[in-house]
PDB file of C-alpha atoms and ligand atoms in Angstrom:
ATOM      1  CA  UNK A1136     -29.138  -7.047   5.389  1.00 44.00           C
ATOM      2  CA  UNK A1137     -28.560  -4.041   7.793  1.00 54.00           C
ATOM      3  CA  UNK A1138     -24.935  -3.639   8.371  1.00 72.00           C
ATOM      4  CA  UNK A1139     -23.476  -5.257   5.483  1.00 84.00           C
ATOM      5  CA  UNK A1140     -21.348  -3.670   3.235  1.00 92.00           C
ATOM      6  CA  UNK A1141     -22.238  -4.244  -0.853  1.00 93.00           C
ATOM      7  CA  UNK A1142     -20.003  -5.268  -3.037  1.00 95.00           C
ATOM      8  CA  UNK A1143     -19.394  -4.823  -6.870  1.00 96.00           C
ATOM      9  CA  UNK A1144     -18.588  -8.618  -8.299  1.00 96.00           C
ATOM     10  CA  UNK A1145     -18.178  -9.044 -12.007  1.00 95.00           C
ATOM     11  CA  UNK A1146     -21.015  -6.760 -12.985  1.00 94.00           C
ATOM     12  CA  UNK A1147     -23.308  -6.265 -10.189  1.00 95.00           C
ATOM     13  CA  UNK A1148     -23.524  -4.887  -6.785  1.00 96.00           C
ATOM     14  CA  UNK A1149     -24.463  -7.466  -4.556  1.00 95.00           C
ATOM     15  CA  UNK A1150     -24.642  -7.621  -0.280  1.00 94.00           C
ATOM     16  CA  UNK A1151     -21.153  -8.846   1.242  1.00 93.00           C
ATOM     17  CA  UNK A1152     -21.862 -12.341   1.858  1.00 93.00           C
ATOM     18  CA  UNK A1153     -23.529 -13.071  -1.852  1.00 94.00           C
ATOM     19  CA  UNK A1154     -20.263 -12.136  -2.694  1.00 94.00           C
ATOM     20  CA  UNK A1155     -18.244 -14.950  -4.312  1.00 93.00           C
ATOM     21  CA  UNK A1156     -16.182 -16.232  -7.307  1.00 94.00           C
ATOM     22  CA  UNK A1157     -15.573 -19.843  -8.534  1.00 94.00           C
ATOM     23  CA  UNK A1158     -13.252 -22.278  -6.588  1.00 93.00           C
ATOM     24  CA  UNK A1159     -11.617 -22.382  -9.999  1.00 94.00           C
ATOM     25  CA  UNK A1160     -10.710 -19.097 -10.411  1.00 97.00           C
ATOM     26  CA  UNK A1161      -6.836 -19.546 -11.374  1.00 98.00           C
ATOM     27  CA  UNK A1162      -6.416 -16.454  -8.472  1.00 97.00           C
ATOM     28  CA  UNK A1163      -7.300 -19.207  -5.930  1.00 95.00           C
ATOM     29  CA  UNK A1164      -5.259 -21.944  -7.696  1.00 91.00           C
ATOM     30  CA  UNK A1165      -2.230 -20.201  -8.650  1.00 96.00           C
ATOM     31  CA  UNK A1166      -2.502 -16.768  -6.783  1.00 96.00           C
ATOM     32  CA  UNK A1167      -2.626 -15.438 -10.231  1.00 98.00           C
ATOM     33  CA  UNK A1168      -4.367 -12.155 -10.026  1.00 98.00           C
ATOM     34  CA  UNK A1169      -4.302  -7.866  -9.137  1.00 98.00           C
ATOM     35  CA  UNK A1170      -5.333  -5.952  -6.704  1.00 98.00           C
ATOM     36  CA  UNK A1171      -4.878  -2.579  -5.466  1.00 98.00           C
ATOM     37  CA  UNK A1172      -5.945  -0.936  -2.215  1.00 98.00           C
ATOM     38  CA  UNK A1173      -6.834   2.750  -1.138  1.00 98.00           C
ATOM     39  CA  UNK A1174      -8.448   4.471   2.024  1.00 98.00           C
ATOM     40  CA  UNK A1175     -10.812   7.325   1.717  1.00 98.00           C
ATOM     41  CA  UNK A1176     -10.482  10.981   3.514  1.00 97.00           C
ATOM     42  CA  UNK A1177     -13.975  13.080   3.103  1.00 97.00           C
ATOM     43  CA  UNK A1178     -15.349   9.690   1.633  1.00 96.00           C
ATOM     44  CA  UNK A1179     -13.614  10.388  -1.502  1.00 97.00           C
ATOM     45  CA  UNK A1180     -10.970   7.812  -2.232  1.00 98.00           C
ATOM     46  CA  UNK A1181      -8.211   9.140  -2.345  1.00 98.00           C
ATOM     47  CA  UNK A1182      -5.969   9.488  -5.376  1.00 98.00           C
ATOM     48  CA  UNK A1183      -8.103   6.838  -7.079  1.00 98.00           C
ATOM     49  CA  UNK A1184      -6.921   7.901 -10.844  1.00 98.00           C
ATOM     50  CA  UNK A1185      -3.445   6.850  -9.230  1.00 98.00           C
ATOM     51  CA  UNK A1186      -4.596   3.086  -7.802  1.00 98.00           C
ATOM     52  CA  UNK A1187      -6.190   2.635 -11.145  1.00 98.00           C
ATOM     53  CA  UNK A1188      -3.025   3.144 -12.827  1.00 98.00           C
ATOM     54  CA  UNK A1189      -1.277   1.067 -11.032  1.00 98.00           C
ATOM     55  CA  UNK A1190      -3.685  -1.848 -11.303  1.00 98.00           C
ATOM     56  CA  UNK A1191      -3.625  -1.362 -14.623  1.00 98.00           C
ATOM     57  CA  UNK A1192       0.325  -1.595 -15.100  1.00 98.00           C
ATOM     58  CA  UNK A1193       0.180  -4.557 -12.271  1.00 98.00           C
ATOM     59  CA  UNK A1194      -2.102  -6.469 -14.890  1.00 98.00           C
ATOM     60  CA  UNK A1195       0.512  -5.497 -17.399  1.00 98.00           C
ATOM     61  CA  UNK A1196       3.569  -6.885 -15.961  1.00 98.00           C
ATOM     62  CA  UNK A1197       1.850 -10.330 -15.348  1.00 98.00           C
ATOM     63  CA  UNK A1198       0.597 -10.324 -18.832  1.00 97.00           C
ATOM     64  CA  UNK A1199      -3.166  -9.905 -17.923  1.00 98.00           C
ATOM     65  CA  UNK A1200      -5.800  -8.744 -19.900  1.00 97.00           C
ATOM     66  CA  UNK A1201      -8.408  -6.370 -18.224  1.00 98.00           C
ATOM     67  CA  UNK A1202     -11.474  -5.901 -20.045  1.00 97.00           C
ATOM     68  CA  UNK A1203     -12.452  -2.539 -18.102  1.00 98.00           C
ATOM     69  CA  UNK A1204     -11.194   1.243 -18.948  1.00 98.00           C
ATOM     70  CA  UNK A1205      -9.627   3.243 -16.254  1.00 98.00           C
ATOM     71  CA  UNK A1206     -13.250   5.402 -16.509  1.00 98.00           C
ATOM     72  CA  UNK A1207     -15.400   2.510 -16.158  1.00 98.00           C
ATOM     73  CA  UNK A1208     -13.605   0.881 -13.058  1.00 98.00           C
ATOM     74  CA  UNK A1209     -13.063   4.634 -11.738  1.00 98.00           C
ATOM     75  CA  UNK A1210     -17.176   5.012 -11.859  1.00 98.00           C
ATOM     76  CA  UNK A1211     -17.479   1.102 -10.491  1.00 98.00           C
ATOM     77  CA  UNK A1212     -15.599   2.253  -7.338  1.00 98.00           C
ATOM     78  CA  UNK A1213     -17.331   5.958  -6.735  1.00 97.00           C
ATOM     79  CA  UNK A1214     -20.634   4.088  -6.714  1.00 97.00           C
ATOM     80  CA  UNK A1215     -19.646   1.225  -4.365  1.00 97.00           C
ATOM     81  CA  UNK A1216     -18.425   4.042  -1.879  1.00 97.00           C
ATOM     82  CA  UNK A1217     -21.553   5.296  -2.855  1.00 96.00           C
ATOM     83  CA  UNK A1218     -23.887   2.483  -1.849  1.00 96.00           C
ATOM     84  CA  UNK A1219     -22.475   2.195   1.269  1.00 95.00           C
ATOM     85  CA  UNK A1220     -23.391   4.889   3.094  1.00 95.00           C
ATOM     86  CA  UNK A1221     -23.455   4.073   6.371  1.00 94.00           C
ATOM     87  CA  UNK A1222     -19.460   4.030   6.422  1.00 94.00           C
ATOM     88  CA  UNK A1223     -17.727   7.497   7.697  1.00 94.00           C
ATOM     89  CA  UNK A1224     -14.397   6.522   5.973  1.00 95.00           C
ATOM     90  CA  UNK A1225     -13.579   3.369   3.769  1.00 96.00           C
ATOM     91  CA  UNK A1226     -11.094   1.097   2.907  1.00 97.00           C
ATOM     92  CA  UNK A1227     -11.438   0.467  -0.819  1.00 98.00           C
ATOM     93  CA  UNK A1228     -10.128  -3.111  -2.579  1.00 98.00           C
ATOM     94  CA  UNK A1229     -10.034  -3.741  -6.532  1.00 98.00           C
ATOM     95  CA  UNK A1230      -9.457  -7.239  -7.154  1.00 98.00           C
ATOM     96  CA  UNK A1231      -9.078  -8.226 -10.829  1.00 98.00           C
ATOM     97  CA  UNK A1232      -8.362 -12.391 -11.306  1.00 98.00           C
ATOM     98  CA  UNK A1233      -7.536 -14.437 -13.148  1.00 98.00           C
ATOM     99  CA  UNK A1234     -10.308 -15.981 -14.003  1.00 98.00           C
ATOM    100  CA  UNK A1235     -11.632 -20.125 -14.834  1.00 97.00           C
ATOM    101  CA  UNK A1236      -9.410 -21.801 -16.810  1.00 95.00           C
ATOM    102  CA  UNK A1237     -10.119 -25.102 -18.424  1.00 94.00           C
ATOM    103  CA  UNK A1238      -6.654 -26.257 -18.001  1.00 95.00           C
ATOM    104  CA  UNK A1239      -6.082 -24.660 -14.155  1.00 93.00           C
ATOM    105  CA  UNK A1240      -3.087 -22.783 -15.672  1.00 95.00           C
ATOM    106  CA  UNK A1241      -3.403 -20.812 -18.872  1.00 94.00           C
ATOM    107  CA  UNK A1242      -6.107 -17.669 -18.238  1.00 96.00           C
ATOM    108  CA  UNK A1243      -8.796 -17.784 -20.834  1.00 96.00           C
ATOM    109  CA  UNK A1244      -9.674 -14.240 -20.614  1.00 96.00           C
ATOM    110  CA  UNK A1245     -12.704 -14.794 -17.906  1.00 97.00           C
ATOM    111  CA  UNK A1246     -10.856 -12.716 -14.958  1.00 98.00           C
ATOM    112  CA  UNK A1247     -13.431 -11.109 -12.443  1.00 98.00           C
ATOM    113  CA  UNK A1248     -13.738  -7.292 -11.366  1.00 98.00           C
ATOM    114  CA  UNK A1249     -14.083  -7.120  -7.579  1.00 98.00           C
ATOM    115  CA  UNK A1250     -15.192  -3.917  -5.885  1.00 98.00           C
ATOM    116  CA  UNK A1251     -15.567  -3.273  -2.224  1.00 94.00           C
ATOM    117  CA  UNK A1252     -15.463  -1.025   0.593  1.00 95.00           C
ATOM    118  CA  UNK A1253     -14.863  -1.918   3.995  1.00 95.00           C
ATOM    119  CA  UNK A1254     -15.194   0.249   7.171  1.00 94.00           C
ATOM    120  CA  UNK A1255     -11.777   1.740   7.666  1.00 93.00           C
ATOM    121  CA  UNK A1256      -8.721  -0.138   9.873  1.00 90.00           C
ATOM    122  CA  UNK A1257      -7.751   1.878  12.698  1.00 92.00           C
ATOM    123  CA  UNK A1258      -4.560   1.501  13.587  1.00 97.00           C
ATOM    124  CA  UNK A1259      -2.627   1.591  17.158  1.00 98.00           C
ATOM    125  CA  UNK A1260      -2.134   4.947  18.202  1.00 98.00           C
ATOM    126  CA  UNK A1261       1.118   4.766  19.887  1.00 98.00           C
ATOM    127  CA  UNK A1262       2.416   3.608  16.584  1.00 98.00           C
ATOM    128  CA  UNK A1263       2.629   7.327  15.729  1.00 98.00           C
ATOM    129  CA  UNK A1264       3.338   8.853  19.020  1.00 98.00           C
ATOM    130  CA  UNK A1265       6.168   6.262  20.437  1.00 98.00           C
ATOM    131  CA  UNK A1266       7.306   4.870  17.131  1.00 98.00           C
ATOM    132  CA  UNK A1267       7.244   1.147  16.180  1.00 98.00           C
ATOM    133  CA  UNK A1268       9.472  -1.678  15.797  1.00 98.00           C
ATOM    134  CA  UNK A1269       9.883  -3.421  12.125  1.00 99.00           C
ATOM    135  CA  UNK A1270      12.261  -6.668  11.092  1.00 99.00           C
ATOM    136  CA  UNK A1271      14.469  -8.027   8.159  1.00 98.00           C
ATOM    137  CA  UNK A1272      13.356 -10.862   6.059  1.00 98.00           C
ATOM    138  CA  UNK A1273      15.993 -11.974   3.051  1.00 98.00           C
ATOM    139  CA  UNK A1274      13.289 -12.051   0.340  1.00 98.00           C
ATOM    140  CA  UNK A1275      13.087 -10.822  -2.713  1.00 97.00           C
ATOM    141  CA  UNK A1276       9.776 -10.079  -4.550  1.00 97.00           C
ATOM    142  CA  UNK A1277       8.797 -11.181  -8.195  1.00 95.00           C
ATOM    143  CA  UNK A1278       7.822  -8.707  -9.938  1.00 97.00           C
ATOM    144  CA  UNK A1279       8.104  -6.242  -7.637  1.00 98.00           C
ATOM    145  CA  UNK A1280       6.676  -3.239  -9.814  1.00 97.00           C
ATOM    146  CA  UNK A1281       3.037  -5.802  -9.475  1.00 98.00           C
ATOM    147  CA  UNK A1282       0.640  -5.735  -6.979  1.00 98.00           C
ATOM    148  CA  UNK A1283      -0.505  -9.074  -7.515  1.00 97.00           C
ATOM    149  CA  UNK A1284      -2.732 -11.773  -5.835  1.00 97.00           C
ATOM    150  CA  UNK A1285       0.044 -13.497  -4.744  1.00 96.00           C
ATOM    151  CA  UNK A1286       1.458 -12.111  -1.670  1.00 95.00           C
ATOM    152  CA  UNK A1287       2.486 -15.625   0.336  1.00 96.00           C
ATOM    153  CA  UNK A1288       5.699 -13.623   1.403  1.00 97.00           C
ATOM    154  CA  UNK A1289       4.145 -11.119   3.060  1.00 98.00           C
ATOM    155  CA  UNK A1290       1.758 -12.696   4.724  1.00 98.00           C
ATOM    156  CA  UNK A1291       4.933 -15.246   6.017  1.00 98.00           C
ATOM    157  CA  UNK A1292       6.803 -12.773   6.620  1.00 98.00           C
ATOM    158  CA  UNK A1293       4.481 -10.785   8.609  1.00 98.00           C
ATOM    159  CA  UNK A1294       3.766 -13.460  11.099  1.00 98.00           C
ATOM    160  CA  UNK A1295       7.691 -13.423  11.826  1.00 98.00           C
ATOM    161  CA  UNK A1296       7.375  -9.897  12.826  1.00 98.00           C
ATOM    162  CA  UNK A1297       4.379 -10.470  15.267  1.00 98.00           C
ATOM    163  CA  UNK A1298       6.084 -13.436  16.888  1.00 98.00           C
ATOM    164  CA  UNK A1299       8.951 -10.335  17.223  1.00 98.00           C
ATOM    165  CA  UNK A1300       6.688  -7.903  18.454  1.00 98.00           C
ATOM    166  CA  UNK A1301       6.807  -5.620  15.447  1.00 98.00           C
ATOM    167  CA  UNK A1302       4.674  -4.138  13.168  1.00 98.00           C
ATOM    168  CA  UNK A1303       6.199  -4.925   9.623  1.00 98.00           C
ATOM    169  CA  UNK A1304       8.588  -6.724   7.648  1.00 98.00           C
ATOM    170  CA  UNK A1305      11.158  -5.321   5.269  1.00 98.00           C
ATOM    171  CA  UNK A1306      12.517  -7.142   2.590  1.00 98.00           C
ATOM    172  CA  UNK A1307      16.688  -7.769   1.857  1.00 98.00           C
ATOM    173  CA  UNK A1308      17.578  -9.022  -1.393  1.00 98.00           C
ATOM    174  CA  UNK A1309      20.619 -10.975  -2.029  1.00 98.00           C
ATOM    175  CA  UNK A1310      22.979  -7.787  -2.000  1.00 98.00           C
ATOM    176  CA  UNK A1311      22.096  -6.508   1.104  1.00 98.00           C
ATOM    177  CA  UNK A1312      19.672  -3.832   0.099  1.00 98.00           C
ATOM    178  CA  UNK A1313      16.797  -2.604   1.849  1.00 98.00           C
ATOM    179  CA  UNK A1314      13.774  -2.249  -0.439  1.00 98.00           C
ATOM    180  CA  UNK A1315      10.276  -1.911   0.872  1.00 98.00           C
ATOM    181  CA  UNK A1316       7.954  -3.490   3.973  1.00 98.00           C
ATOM    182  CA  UNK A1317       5.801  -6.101   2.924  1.00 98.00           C
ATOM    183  CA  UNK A1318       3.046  -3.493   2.313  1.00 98.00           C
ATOM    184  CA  UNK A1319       5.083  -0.421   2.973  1.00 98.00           C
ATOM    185  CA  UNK A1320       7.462   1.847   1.514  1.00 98.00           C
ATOM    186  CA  UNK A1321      10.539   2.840   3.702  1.00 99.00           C
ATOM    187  CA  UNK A1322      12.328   6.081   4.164  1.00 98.00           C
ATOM    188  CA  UNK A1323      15.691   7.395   6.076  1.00 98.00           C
ATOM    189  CA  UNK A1324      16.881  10.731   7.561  1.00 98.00           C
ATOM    190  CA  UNK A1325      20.229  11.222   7.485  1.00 97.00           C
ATOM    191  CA  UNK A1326      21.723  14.772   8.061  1.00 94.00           C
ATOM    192  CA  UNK A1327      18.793  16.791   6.831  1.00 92.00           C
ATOM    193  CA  UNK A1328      18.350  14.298   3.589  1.00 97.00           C
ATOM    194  CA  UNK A1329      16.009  12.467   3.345  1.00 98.00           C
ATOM    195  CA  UNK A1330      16.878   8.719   1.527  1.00 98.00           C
ATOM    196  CA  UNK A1331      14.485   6.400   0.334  1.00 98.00           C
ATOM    197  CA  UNK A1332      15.085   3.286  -2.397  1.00 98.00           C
ATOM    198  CA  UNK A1333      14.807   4.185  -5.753  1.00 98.00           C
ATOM    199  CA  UNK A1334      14.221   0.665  -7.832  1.00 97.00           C
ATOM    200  CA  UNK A1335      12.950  -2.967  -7.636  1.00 98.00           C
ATOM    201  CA  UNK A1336      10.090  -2.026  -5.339  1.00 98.00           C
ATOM    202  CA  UNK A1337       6.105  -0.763  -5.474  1.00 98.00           C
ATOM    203  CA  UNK A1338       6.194   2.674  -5.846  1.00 97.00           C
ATOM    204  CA  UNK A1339       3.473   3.380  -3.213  1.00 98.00           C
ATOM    205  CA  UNK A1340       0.976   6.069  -4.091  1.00 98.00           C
ATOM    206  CA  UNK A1341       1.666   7.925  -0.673  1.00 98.00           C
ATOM    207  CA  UNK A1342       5.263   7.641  -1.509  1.00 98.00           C
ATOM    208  CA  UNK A1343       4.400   9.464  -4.354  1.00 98.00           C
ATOM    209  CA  UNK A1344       2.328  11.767  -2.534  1.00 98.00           C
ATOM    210  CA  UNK A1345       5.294  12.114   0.095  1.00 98.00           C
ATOM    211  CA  UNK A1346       7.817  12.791  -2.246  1.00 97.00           C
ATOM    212  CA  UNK A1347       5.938  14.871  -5.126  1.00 96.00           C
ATOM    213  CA  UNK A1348       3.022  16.618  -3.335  1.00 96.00           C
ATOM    214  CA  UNK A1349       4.546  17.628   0.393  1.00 95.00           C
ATOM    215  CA  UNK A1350       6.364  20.485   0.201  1.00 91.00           C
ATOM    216  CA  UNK A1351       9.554  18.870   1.915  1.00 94.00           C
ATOM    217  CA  UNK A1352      12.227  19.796  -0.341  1.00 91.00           C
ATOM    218  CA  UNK A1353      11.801  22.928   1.642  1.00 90.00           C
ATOM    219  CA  UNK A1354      13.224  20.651   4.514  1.00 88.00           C
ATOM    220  CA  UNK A1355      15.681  17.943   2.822  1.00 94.00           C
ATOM    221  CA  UNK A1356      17.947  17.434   0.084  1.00 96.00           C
ATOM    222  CA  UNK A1357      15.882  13.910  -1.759  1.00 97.00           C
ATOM    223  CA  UNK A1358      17.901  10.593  -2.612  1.00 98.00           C
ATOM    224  CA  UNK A1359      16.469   8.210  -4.268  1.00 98.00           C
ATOM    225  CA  UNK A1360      19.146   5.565  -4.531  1.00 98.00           C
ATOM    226  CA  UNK A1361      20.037   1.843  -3.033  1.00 98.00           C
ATOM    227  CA  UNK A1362      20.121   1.486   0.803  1.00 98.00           C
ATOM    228  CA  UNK A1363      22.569  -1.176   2.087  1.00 98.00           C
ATOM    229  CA  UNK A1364      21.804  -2.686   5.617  1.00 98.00           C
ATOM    230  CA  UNK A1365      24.686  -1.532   7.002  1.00 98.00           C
ATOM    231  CA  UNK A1366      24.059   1.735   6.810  1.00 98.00           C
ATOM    232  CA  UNK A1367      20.799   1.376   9.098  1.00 98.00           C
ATOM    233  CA  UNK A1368      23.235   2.243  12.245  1.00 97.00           C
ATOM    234  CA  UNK A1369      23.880   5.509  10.886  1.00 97.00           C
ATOM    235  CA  UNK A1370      20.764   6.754  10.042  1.00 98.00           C
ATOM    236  CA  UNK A1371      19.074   9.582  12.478  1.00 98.00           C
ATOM    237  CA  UNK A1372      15.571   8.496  11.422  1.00 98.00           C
ATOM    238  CA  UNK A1373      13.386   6.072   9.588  1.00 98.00           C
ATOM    239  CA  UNK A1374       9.498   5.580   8.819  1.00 98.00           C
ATOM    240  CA  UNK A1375       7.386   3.960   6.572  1.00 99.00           C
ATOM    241  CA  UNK A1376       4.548   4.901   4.665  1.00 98.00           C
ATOM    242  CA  UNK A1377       1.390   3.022   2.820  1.00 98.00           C
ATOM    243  CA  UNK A1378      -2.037   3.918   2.096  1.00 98.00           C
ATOM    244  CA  UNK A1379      -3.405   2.166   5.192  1.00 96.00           C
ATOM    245  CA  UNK A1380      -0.792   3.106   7.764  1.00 98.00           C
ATOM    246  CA  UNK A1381      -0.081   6.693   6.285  1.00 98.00           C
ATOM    247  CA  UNK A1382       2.847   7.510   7.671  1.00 98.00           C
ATOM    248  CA  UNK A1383       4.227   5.317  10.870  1.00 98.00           C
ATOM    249  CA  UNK A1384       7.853   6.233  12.700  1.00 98.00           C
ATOM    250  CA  UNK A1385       9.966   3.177  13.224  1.00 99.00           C
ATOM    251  CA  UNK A1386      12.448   3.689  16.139  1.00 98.00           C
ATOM    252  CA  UNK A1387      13.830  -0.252  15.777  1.00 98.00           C
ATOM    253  CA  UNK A1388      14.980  -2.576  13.127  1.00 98.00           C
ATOM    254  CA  UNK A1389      15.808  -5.925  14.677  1.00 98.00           C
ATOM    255  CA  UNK A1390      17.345  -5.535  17.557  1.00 97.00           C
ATOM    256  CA  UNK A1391      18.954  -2.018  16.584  1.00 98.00           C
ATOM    257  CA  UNK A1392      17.526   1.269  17.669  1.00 98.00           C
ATOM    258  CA  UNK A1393      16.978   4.067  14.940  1.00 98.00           C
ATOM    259  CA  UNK A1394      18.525   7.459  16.368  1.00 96.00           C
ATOM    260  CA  UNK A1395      17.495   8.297  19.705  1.00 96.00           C
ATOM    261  CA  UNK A1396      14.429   5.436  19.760  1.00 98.00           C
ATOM    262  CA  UNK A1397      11.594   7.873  19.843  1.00 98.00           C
ATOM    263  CA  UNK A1398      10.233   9.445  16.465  1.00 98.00           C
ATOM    264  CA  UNK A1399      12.432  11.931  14.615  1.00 97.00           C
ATOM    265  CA  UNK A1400      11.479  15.626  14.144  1.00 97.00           C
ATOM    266  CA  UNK A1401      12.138  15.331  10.878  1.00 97.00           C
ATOM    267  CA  UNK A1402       9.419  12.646  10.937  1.00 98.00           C
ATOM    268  CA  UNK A1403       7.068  14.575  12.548  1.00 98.00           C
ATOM    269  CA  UNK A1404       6.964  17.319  10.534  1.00 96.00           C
ATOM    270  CA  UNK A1405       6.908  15.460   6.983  1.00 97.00           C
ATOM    271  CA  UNK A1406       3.582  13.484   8.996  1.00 98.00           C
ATOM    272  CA  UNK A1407       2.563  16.993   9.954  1.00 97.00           C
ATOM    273  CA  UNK A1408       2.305  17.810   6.052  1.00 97.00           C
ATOM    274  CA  UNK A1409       0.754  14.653   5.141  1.00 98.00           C
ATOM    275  CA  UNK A1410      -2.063  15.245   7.451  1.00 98.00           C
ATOM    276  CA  UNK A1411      -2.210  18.475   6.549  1.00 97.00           C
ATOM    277  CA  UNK A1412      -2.638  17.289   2.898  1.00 97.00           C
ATOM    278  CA  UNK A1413      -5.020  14.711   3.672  1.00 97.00           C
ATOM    279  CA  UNK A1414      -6.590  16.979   5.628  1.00 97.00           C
ATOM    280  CA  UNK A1415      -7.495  18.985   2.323  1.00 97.00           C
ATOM    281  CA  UNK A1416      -7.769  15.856   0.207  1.00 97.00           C
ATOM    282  CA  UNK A1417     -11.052  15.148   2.610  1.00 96.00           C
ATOM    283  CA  UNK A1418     -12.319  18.378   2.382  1.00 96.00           C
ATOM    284  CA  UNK A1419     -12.225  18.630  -1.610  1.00 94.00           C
ATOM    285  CA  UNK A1420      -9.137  20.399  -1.969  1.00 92.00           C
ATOM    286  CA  UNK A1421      -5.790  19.394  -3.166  1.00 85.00           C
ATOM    287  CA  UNK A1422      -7.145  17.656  -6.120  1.00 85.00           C
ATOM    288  CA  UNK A1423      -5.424  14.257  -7.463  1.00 87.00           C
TER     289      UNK A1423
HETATM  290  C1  PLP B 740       4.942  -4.246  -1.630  1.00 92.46           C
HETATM  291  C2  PLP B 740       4.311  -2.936  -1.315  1.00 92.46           C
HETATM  292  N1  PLP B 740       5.092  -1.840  -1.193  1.00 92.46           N
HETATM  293  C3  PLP B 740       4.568  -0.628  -0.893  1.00 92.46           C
HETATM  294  C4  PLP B 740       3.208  -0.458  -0.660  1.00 92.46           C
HETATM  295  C5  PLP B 740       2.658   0.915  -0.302  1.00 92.46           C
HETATM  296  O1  PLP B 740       1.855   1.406  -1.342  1.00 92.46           O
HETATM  297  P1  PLP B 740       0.704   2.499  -1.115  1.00 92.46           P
HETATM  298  O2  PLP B 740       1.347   3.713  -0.539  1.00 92.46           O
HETATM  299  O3  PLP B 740       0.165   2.746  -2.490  1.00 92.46           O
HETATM  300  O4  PLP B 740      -0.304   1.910  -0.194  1.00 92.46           O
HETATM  301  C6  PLP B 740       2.361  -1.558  -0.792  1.00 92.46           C
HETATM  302  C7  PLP B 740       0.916  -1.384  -0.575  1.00 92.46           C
HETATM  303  O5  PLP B 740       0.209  -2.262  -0.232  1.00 92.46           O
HETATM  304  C8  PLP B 740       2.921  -2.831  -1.120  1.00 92.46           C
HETATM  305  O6  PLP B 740       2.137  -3.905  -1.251  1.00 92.46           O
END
């Protein structure tokens, strides 16, 4: 078993390839399910409370029952980091599904808690030195405020933006406003304010972080409002942030350049302060 990672599954920890759920979990049949996702910084996962919340208020909004407190789940996931020791950072998945139901369609109350840490991602590196390219897809989520097991349009949408050589999607809806990436939230500089979409999207734990722990109202004047498409040609700068990608300049939507094509200072320094944050997140400081 050396190497592989355990897993918590509906009650016990188990090794990574022991790992496994019914074919008629309603999750695989219907894509009815929650999940939330985190990275670690020190090993300790960070803002966990936070993902736990949101899980919770996923299940909510989809009108499913989780038979776990925030405290048990929150102890689940510090000992799955803990038995896996071997991994110097983590990314951290909580799967809750659905469950078997006798008619395929109507949950029965049997959903499954999944736990499990993976070693983390990495990520391109000129991403966040030269700035990366993302596209348009006219989408609109359901139930946007869920992070639920059924993400088909992201994962479409995201193979349209590798055949385009970019690195994320954003979703349109029919009125022409700019929402959120497929797993990202997205942000504008404009004149020293910075503008970011206020409704009918995930509200990302780092955009929380971004926007209530960072100390950049020293910097810009905040908007959180609607973003029209049309106004991408006048903004200076633009990024996106999620708890994977942290925070990632994008210097193209489409076939448009962002402001001057390379990453804005503005964007530098607010990624200055999130590592800076993180930084101290890692190291037992700035506490959740
Ligand atoms: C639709 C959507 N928007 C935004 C985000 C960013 O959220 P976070 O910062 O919590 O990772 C995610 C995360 O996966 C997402 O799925």
């Amino acid at each position: 078993m050396l190497g592989m990672d355990v897993y918590w599954v509906d009650g016990k920890f188990m090794a990574e390839d022991q790992a496994v759920i019914s074919v008629k979990d309603i999750a695989l049949l219907r894509g009815y399910g929650v999940f939330d996702f985190m990275r670690t910084y020190g090993r300790r996962p960070f803002f966990l409370g936070a993902h736990i919340d949101r899980l919770l208020n996923s299940a909510g909004h989809i009108g499913l029952q989780i038979p776990y407190s925030k405290d048990e789940i929150y102890r689940i996931v510090e000992e799955t980091i803990a038995r896996n020791p071997d991994l110097p950072e983590a990314n951290v998945r909580i799967v809750f599904t659905g469950g078997i139901s006798s008619d395929g369609v109507c949950p029965e109350g049997k959903g499954k808690l999944i736990v499990y840490v993976t070693h983390k991602h990495e990520l391109p590196a000129w991403w966040y030195t030269d700035g990366a390219k993302v596209i348009t897809v006219d989408v609109e989520r359901y139930i946007p405020e869920a992070k639920s097991t059924n993400y088909m349009n992201a994962v479409m949408a995201n193979m349209k933006a590798k055949e385009e050589e970019a690195i994320e999607a954003l979703y349109v809806d029919r009125n022409g406003r700019i929402l959120e990436g497929t797993t990202t939230n997205v942000y504008f500089v404009r004149d020293k304010r910075l503008i970011t979409p206020k409704a009918d999207l995930l509200e990302g734990i780092t955009r929380t972080v971004i926007l209530n722990r960072l100390a950049i109202r020293d910097f810009f004047e905040v908007e959180l409002r609607d973003i029209h498409r049309s106004e991408l040609s006048d903004m200076d700068e633009m990024f996106v942030s999620a708890s994977n990608k942290e925070i990632v300049p994008i210097v193209r939507v489409n076939d448009l350049v962002i402001g001057k094509g390379v990453p804005g200072a503005s964007t530098k320094e607010i990624m200055r302060l999130f590592r800076a944050y993180t930084d101290g997140y890692g190291r037992g400081l700035n506490l959740e």
